[in-house]
Amino acid sequence: MKTIDDLQVAGQRVFVRADLNVPLDGTTITDDGRIRAVAPTIAKLAERGARVIVASHLGRPKGAPDPAFSLGPAAQRLGELLGQSVAFATDTVGESAAAVTAGLADGQVAVLENLRFNPGETSKDDAERGAFADQLAALADLYVGDGFGAVHRKHASVYDLPQRLPHAAGDLIATEVGVLKKLTEDVKRPYVVVLGGAKVSDKLAVIDELLGKADRLLIGGGMAYTFLKAKGYEVGISLLQEDQIPAVTEYMERAEKNGVELVLPVDVLASTDFPDLKTKAPATFDTLDADKIPSDKEGLDIGPKTRELYASKLADAATVFWNGPLGVFEHPDYAGGTRAIAQALVDSDAFTVVGGGDSAAAVRLLGFDEKAFGHISTGGGASLEYLEGKTLPGLAALED
């Protein structure tokens, strides 16, 4: 896989597929981590005299313009980070995009409007997707893939476009792939994986793969209650996927057979009411043993005993991968479990990887120094699919 150091970019129109898919509160960016992650690649290209055309998706618009999903705020923030004016095209392949990209001088940067405003970006029809990729290719001379958070999608700008232009991986993707190789090839042990998040169905494939690779799996978040139910515990009104109980039971049996330590919560914070995430009003909850959740309560975070247990299971690790919060971290009363895992990683001597998505957002929301971790990924879904052993379309398209 070529990198941008292999490209001659001076005077060339370089299309950078970035991931500027940041959370917005109206037009206010609440977490600019993904923009900060790709900014060095864009800056390097501009400094080398490229005419940089940045493109990304944001959210899930339905193939048509929607002001709620405009990349305007992201373009403005990118300009602030680069310390230069960034032009913004109000469409993807229309008159504005043509005029803005044609007007770029060497070293200048432009951002196109949300790629998903065009139905061709996400189409499952190869011809429709290819036609949109042809239009995007007409804007540029070279392609740089640096949107790691989207490389698991077979989308026009991710998969089809690099097949139409000379291409290379950006520095962010090169870093992400290098980190993931440390989790899959010649892993330093003990290798501990922490999995949280809402749905166990989202993690089944990666658990299946890790049962042959990890030394320990620590389970938390909403997905933990399906495991607890599989052990015969009452879980009240906690998040539960009953249809996944057979798979979870089989995984627990296989973990024991393979000598993989699969650790579940021993206590939880449980309440009859889901917390108000807007006002952050104080919550009312009980701390209960994980096998004593009453029928009218919902588990919303791991309890203090589990936090200590999980920290002890991370203390001797040489490699740690963490994906998914351990509770409803957006509310301060249920952020303790997620904070405890983050702190355990900070205190560890291990190579620590925070696997993107809500885990990365939690680390920043809870005020941790990002430099205290080995790596914070920009792509939760992409990271998981890589660890599952899947071929990621966006990475395959960058291979020669």
Coordinates of C-alpha atoms in Angstrom, one line a residue:
M1 CA 0.0 0.0 0.0
K2 CA 1.5 3.3 -1.1
T3 CA 1.5 6.3 1.3
I4 CA 1.4 10.0 0.5
D5 CA 5.1 10.1 0.7
D6 CA 5.1 8.1 -2.6
L7 CA 3.1 10.7 -4.5
Q8 CA 4.3 13.7 -6.4
V9 CA 1.5 16.2 -5.3
A10 CA 2.8 19.6 -6.1
G11 CA 0.4 21.4 -8.4
Q12 CA -1.9 18.4 -8.4
R13 CA -5.6 18.3 -7.4
V14 CA -5.6 15.7 -4.6
F15 CA -8.9 14.3 -3.5
V16 CA -8.7 13.3 0.2
R17 CA -11.4 11.1 1.5
A18 CA -11.5 12.1 5.1
D19 CA -13.8 11.2 8.0
L20 CA -15.3 14.5 9.2
N21 CA -18.3 12.7 10.7
V22 CA -18.4 14.6 13.9
P23 CA -21.3 15.0 16.4
L24 CA -23.2 18.2 16.2
D25 CA -25.5 20.1 18.5
G26 CA -27.2 22.3 15.9
T27 CA -24.2 23.8 14.1
T28 CA -21.8 23.3 17.1
I29 CA -19.3 20.5 17.0
T30 CA -19.3 18.7 20.3
D31 CA -16.2 16.5 19.6
D32 CA -13.7 17.5 16.9
G33 CA -11.4 14.4 17.4
R34 CA -11.9 13.1 13.9
I35 CA -11.1 16.5 12.3
R36 CA -8.0 16.8 14.4
A37 CA -6.9 13.3 13.4
V38 CA -6.9 13.9 9.7
A39 CA -5.7 17.6 9.8
P40 CA -2.0 16.6 9.7
T41 CA -2.4 14.7 6.4
I42 CA -4.2 17.6 4.9
A43 CA -1.6 20.1 6.2
K44 CA 1.3 17.9 4.8
L45 CA -0.3 17.8 1.4
A46 CA -0.9 21.5 1.3
E47 CA 2.6 22.3 2.5
R48 CA 3.9 20.2 -0.5
G49 CA 2.0 22.3 -2.9
A50 CA -1.1 20.1 -3.5
R51 CA -4.5 21.6 -4.3
V52 CA -6.4 19.6 -1.6
I53 CA -10.0 18.6 -2.1
V54 CA -11.4 17.2 1.1
A55 CA -14.6 15.1 1.1
S56 CA -16.5 13.2 3.7
H57 CA -19.9 12.0 4.9
L58 CA -21.7 13.2 8.0
G59 CA -24.6 11.4 9.6
R60 CA -27.2 9.5 7.6
P61 CA -29.0 11.8 5.2
K62 CA -31.3 10.1 2.8
G63 CA -29.4 10.8 -0.5
A64 CA -30.6 14.4 -0.7
P65 CA -29.4 17.7 0.8
D66 CA -30.3 18.2 4.4
P67 CA -29.0 21.3 6.3
A68 CA -28.9 19.4 9.5
F69 CA -26.1 17.3 8.1
S70 CA -24.0 20.0 6.4
L71 CA -20.3 19.8 6.6
G72 CA -20.0 23.6 6.8
P73 CA -19.1 23.5 10.6
A74 CA -16.5 20.9 10.0
A75 CA -15.0 22.9 7.1
Q76 CA -14.8 25.9 9.4
R77 CA -13.1 23.9 12.2
L78 CA -10.6 22.4 9.7
G79 CA -9.6 25.9 8.6
E80 CA -9.0 26.9 12.3
L81 CA -6.8 23.8 12.8
L82 CA -4.9 24.4 9.6
G83 CA -4.5 28.1 10.2
Q84 CA -5.7 29.0 6.7
S85 CA -8.9 29.8 4.9
V86 CA -10.7 26.7 3.7
A87 CA -13.1 27.1 0.7
F88 CA -16.5 25.3 1.0
A89 CA -18.5 23.9 -1.9
T90 CA -22.2 23.8 -1.3
D91 CA -22.6 20.6 -3.4
T92 CA -20.6 17.5 -4.2
V93 CA -20.2 17.3 -8.0
G94 CA -22.3 20.3 -9.1
E95 CA -21.5 23.9 -10.1
S96 CA -20.2 24.9 -6.7
A97 CA -17.8 22.0 -6.5
A98 CA -16.6 22.6 -10.0
A99 CA -16.0 26.3 -9.4
V100 CA -14.4 25.9 -5.9
T101 CA -12.0 23.1 -7.0
A102 CA -11.0 24.9 -10.2
G103 CA -10.2 28.0 -8.2
L104 CA -7.7 26.3 -5.9
A105 CA -4.1 27.4 -6.0
D106 CA -1.1 25.3 -4.9
G107 CA -1.3 24.8 -1.1
Q108 CA -5.0 25.7 -0.8
V109 CA -7.7 23.5 0.6
A110 CA -11.4 23.1 -0.1
V111 CA -14.1 20.9 1.5
L112 CA -17.0 19.5 -0.5
E113 CA -20.5 19.2 0.9
N114 CA -21.7 16.0 2.5
L115 CA -21.1 13.1 0.0
R116 CA -24.2 11.3 1.2
F117 CA -26.4 14.2 -0.2
N118 CA -25.9 12.2 -3.4
P119 CA -27.6 8.8 -3.6
G120 CA -24.7 7.4 -5.7
E121 CA -22.4 7.5 -2.7
T122 CA -24.1 4.7 -0.7
S123 CA -25.9 2.9 -3.6
K124 CA -25.8 -0.9 -3.6
D125 CA -26.0 -0.7 -7.4
D126 CA -22.5 -0.8 -8.9
A127 CA -23.4 1.3 -11.9
E128 CA -25.0 4.1 -9.9
R129 CA -22.1 4.1 -7.5
G130 CA -19.6 4.0 -10.3
A131 CA -21.3 6.9 -12.1
F132 CA -21.0 9.1 -9.0
A133 CA -17.3 8.0 -8.6
D134 CA -16.7 9.1 -12.2
Q135 CA -18.1 12.6 -11.4
L136 CA -15.9 12.8 -8.3
A137 CA -12.8 11.6 -10.3
A138 CA -13.3 14.5 -12.8
L139 CA -12.5 16.9 -9.9
A140 CA -9.1 15.5 -9.1
D141 CA -5.7 14.1 -10.4
L142 CA -4.8 11.9 -7.4
Y143 CA -6.7 10.1 -4.5
V144 CA -5.7 9.8 -0.9
G145 CA -7.7 7.6 1.4
D146 CA -7.6 8.8 5.0
G147 CA -11.1 8.3 6.3
F148 CA -10.5 5.2 8.4
G149 CA -13.9 5.4 10.0
A150 CA -15.5 4.6 6.6
V151 CA -13.1 2.0 5.1
H152 CA -15.5 -0.8 6.0
R153 CA -18.1 0.7 3.7
K154 CA -18.3 -0.2 0.0
H155 CA -19.2 3.4 -1.0
A156 CA -18.3 5.4 -4.1
S157 CA -15.8 7.7 -2.5
V158 CA -14.2 4.9 -0.5
Y159 CA -14.1 1.9 -2.9
D160 CA -14.9 3.0 -6.4
L161 CA -13.1 6.3 -6.7
P162 CA -9.5 5.1 -5.8
Q163 CA -9.9 2.6 -8.6
R164 CA -10.2 5.5 -11.0
L165 CA -7.2 7.6 -9.9
P166 CA -3.6 7.1 -8.8
H167 CA -4.0 6.5 -5.1
A168 CA -2.3 6.2 -1.7
A169 CA -3.1 5.9 1.9
G170 CA -3.0 9.0 4.1
D171 CA -0.9 9.1 7.3
L172 CA -4.0 8.4 9.5
I173 CA -5.0 5.2 7.7
A174 CA -1.3 4.1 7.7
T175 CA -1.2 4.6 11.5
E176 CA -4.5 2.8 12.1
V177 CA -3.5 -0.2 10.1
G178 CA -0.1 -0.4 11.8
V179 CA -1.9 -0.3 15.2
L180 CA -4.4 -3.0 14.2
K181 CA -1.5 -5.3 13.0
K182 CA -0.2 -5.1 16.6
L183 CA -3.5 -6.5 17.8
T184 CA -3.6 -9.4 15.2
E185 CA 0.1 -10.3 14.4
D186 CA 2.7 -11.2 17.0
V187 CA 0.6 -9.8 19.9
K188 CA 2.4 -9.1 23.2
R189 CA 0.7 -11.0 26.0
P190 CA -1.3 -11.0 28.2
Y191 CA -3.8 -9.7 25.6
V192 CA -6.9 -8.3 27.3
V193 CA -10.0 -7.1 25.4
V194 CA -12.7 -4.9 27.0
L195 CA -16.0 -4.9 25.2
G196 CA -18.9 -2.8 26.1
G197 CA -21.7 -0.9 24.3
A198 CA -25.4 -1.6 23.9
K199 CA -25.9 -4.6 21.8
V200 CA -24.2 -8.0 22.0
S201 CA -25.2 -8.7 18.4
D202 CA -22.8 -5.9 17.3
K203 CA -19.9 -7.7 18.9
L204 CA -20.6 -11.4 18.2
A205 CA -18.3 -11.7 15.2
V206 CA -15.4 -10.0 17.0
I207 CA -16.0 -12.2 20.2
D208 CA -15.9 -15.3 17.9
E209 CA -12.6 -14.2 16.5
L210 CA -11.1 -13.1 19.8
L211 CA -11.9 -16.4 21.5
G212 CA -8.9 -17.8 19.6
K213 CA -6.6 -14.8 20.2
A214 CA -7.2 -13.0 23.5
D215 CA -6.2 -14.2 26.9
R216 CA -9.0 -12.3 28.7
L217 CA -12.4 -10.8 27.7
L218 CA -14.0 -8.2 30.1
I219 CA -17.6 -7.7 29.2
G220 CA -19.7 -4.6 30.2
G221 CA -22.3 -2.1 29.0
G222 CA -25.8 -3.1 27.8
M223 CA -24.4 -6.2 26.1
A224 CA -23.4 -7.7 29.5
Y225 CA -27.0 -8.4 30.5
T226 CA -27.5 -11.0 27.7
F227 CA -24.5 -12.8 29.2
L228 CA -25.9 -12.5 32.7
K229 CA -29.2 -13.8 31.5
A230 CA -27.5 -16.7 29.8
K231 CA -26.0 -17.6 33.2
G232 CA -29.6 -17.8 34.6
Y233 CA -29.6 -14.5 36.4
E234 CA -32.6 -12.2 36.5
V235 CA -31.8 -8.9 34.7
G236 CA -35.0 -7.0 35.2
I237 CA -35.7 -4.5 32.5
S238 CA -32.0 -4.2 31.5
L239 CA -31.1 -4.2 27.8
L240 CA -31.5 -7.7 26.7
Q241 CA -31.2 -9.6 23.4
E242 CA -32.9 -12.9 24.2
D243 CA -32.4 -14.2 20.7
Q244 CA -28.6 -14.0 21.2
I245 CA -28.6 -16.1 24.4
P246 CA -27.8 -19.4 22.6
A247 CA -24.8 -17.8 20.9
V248 CA -23.6 -16.2 24.1
T249 CA -23.9 -19.5 25.9
E250 CA -21.8 -21.2 23.3
Y251 CA -19.2 -18.5 23.5
M252 CA -18.9 -18.8 27.3
E253 CA -18.5 -22.6 26.9
R254 CA -15.9 -22.1 24.2
A255 CA -14.0 -19.5 26.3
E256 CA -13.7 -22.0 29.1
K257 CA -12.6 -24.8 26.7
N258 CA -10.0 -22.5 25.1
G259 CA -8.6 -21.2 28.4
V260 CA -9.8 -17.7 27.7
E261 CA -10.9 -15.9 30.8
L262 CA -14.3 -14.3 30.1
V263 CA -15.2 -11.9 33.0
L264 CA -18.7 -10.6 33.6
P265 CA -19.9 -7.9 36.0
V266 CA -20.3 -8.9 39.7
D267 CA -22.3 -5.8 40.6
V268 CA -24.2 -3.1 38.8
L269 CA -25.9 0.3 39.3
A270 CA -29.6 -0.2 38.6
S271 CA -32.6 2.1 38.5
T272 CA -36.3 2.1 37.6
D273 CA -35.7 5.2 35.5
F274 CA -33.3 5.9 32.6
P275 CA -31.4 9.1 33.3
D276 CA -32.1 12.5 31.7
L277 CA -29.1 13.0 29.4
K278 CA -30.0 16.6 28.5
T279 CA -30.4 18.1 32.0
K280 CA -28.0 15.6 33.7
A281 CA -30.3 15.8 36.7
P282 CA -29.1 13.6 39.6
A283 CA -30.1 9.9 39.2
T284 CA -31.6 7.6 41.7
F285 CA -30.1 4.1 41.7
D286 CA -29.2 1.1 43.8
T287 CA -25.9 -0.8 43.8
L288 CA -26.8 -4.4 43.5
D289 CA -25.1 -7.8 43.0
A290 CA -25.3 -8.8 39.3
D291 CA -27.4 -11.8 40.2
K292 CA -29.9 -9.8 42.2
I293 CA -31.4 -7.2 39.8
P294 CA -35.1 -7.0 40.6
S295 CA -37.7 -7.2 37.8
D296 CA -38.5 -3.4 37.8
K297 CA -34.9 -2.2 37.6
E298 CA -32.4 -1.6 34.7
G299 CA -28.7 -2.0 35.0
L300 CA -27.0 1.2 33.8
D301 CA -23.4 0.9 34.8
I302 CA -21.0 -1.6 36.3
G303 CA -20.7 -1.3 40.1
P304 CA -17.6 -0.5 42.3
K305 CA -16.7 -4.2 42.9
T306 CA -16.7 -4.8 39.1
R307 CA -14.6 -1.7 38.5
E308 CA -11.9 -3.0 41.0
L309 CA -12.1 -6.5 39.5
Y310 CA -11.7 -5.2 35.9
A311 CA -8.8 -2.9 36.9
S312 CA -7.0 -5.9 38.5
K313 CA -7.6 -7.9 35.3
L314 CA -5.9 -5.1 33.3
A315 CA -3.0 -4.5 35.6
D316 CA -0.7 -7.2 34.2
A317 CA -1.7 -6.8 30.5
A318 CA 0.8 -6.2 27.8
T319 CA -1.8 -5.4 25.1
V320 CA -5.3 -4.0 25.6
F321 CA -8.0 -3.3 23.1
W322 CA -11.1 -1.5 24.4
N323 CA -14.3 -1.0 22.4
G324 CA -17.6 0.2 23.9
P325 CA -18.5 2.1 27.1
L326 CA -19.3 0.2 30.3
G327 CA -22.4 2.2 31.1
V328 CA -24.4 5.2 30.2
F329 CA -21.3 7.4 30.4
E330 CA -23.1 10.5 29.0
H331 CA -24.6 10.9 32.5
P332 CA -22.2 11.7 35.4
D333 CA -23.9 9.2 37.8
Y334 CA -23.3 6.3 35.3
A335 CA -19.9 7.3 34.0
G336 CA -17.9 5.6 36.8
G337 CA -17.4 2.3 35.1
T338 CA -16.2 3.8 31.8
R339 CA -14.0 6.2 33.7
A340 CA -12.5 3.3 35.7
I341 CA -11.6 1.4 32.6
A342 CA -10.0 4.5 31.0
Q343 CA -8.0 5.1 34.2
A344 CA -6.9 1.5 34.3
L345 CA -5.6 1.8 30.8
V346 CA -3.8 5.0 31.6
D347 CA -2.2 3.3 34.7
S348 CA -1.2 0.3 32.7
D349 CA 2.2 -0.4 31.1
A350 CA 0.5 -2.1 28.2
F351 CA 0.1 -1.0 24.6
T352 CA -3.4 0.4 24.9
V353 CA -5.8 0.9 22.0
V354 CA -9.2 2.7 22.4
G355 CA -11.3 1.3 19.6
G356 CA -13.1 4.4 18.3
G357 CA -16.8 5.3 18.4
D358 CA -18.3 5.9 21.8
S359 CA -15.2 4.7 23.6
A360 CA -13.1 7.5 22.0
A361 CA -15.9 10.0 22.7
A362 CA -16.0 8.9 26.3
V363 CA -12.3 9.3 26.8
R364 CA -12.5 12.9 25.6
L365 CA -15.8 13.7 27.5
L366 CA -14.4 12.4 30.7
G367 CA -11.3 14.6 30.4
F368 CA -8.5 12.1 29.8
D369 CA -5.4 13.2 28.0
E370 CA -5.4 11.4 24.6
K371 CA -1.7 11.0 24.7
A372 CA -2.0 8.8 27.8
F373 CA -3.2 6.0 25.5
G374 CA -1.2 4.1 23.0
H375 CA -3.7 4.9 20.3
I376 CA -7.3 6.2 20.0
S377 CA -8.9 4.9 16.8
T378 CA -11.1 7.1 14.6
G379 CA -13.2 4.1 13.4
G380 CA -15.1 1.9 15.8
G381 CA -16.9 -0.3 13.2
A382 CA -13.8 -0.4 11.0
S383 CA -11.6 -1.5 13.9
L384 CA -14.0 -4.3 14.9
E385 CA -14.3 -5.6 11.3
Y386 CA -10.5 -5.6 10.9
L387 CA -10.2 -7.6 14.1
E388 CA -12.9 -10.0 12.8
G389 CA -10.7 -10.7 9.9
K390 CA -12.9 -9.2 7.3
T391 CA -11.7 -7.6 4.1
L392 CA -12.4 -3.9 4.3
P393 CA -13.3 -2.4 0.9
G394 CA -11.6 0.9 1.5
L395 CA -8.3 -0.7 2.4
A396 CA -8.6 -3.3 -0.4
A397 CA -9.1 -0.4 -2.9
L398 CA -5.8 1.3 -1.8
E399 CA -3.8 -1.8 -2.5
D400 CA -1.9 -1.9 -5.8

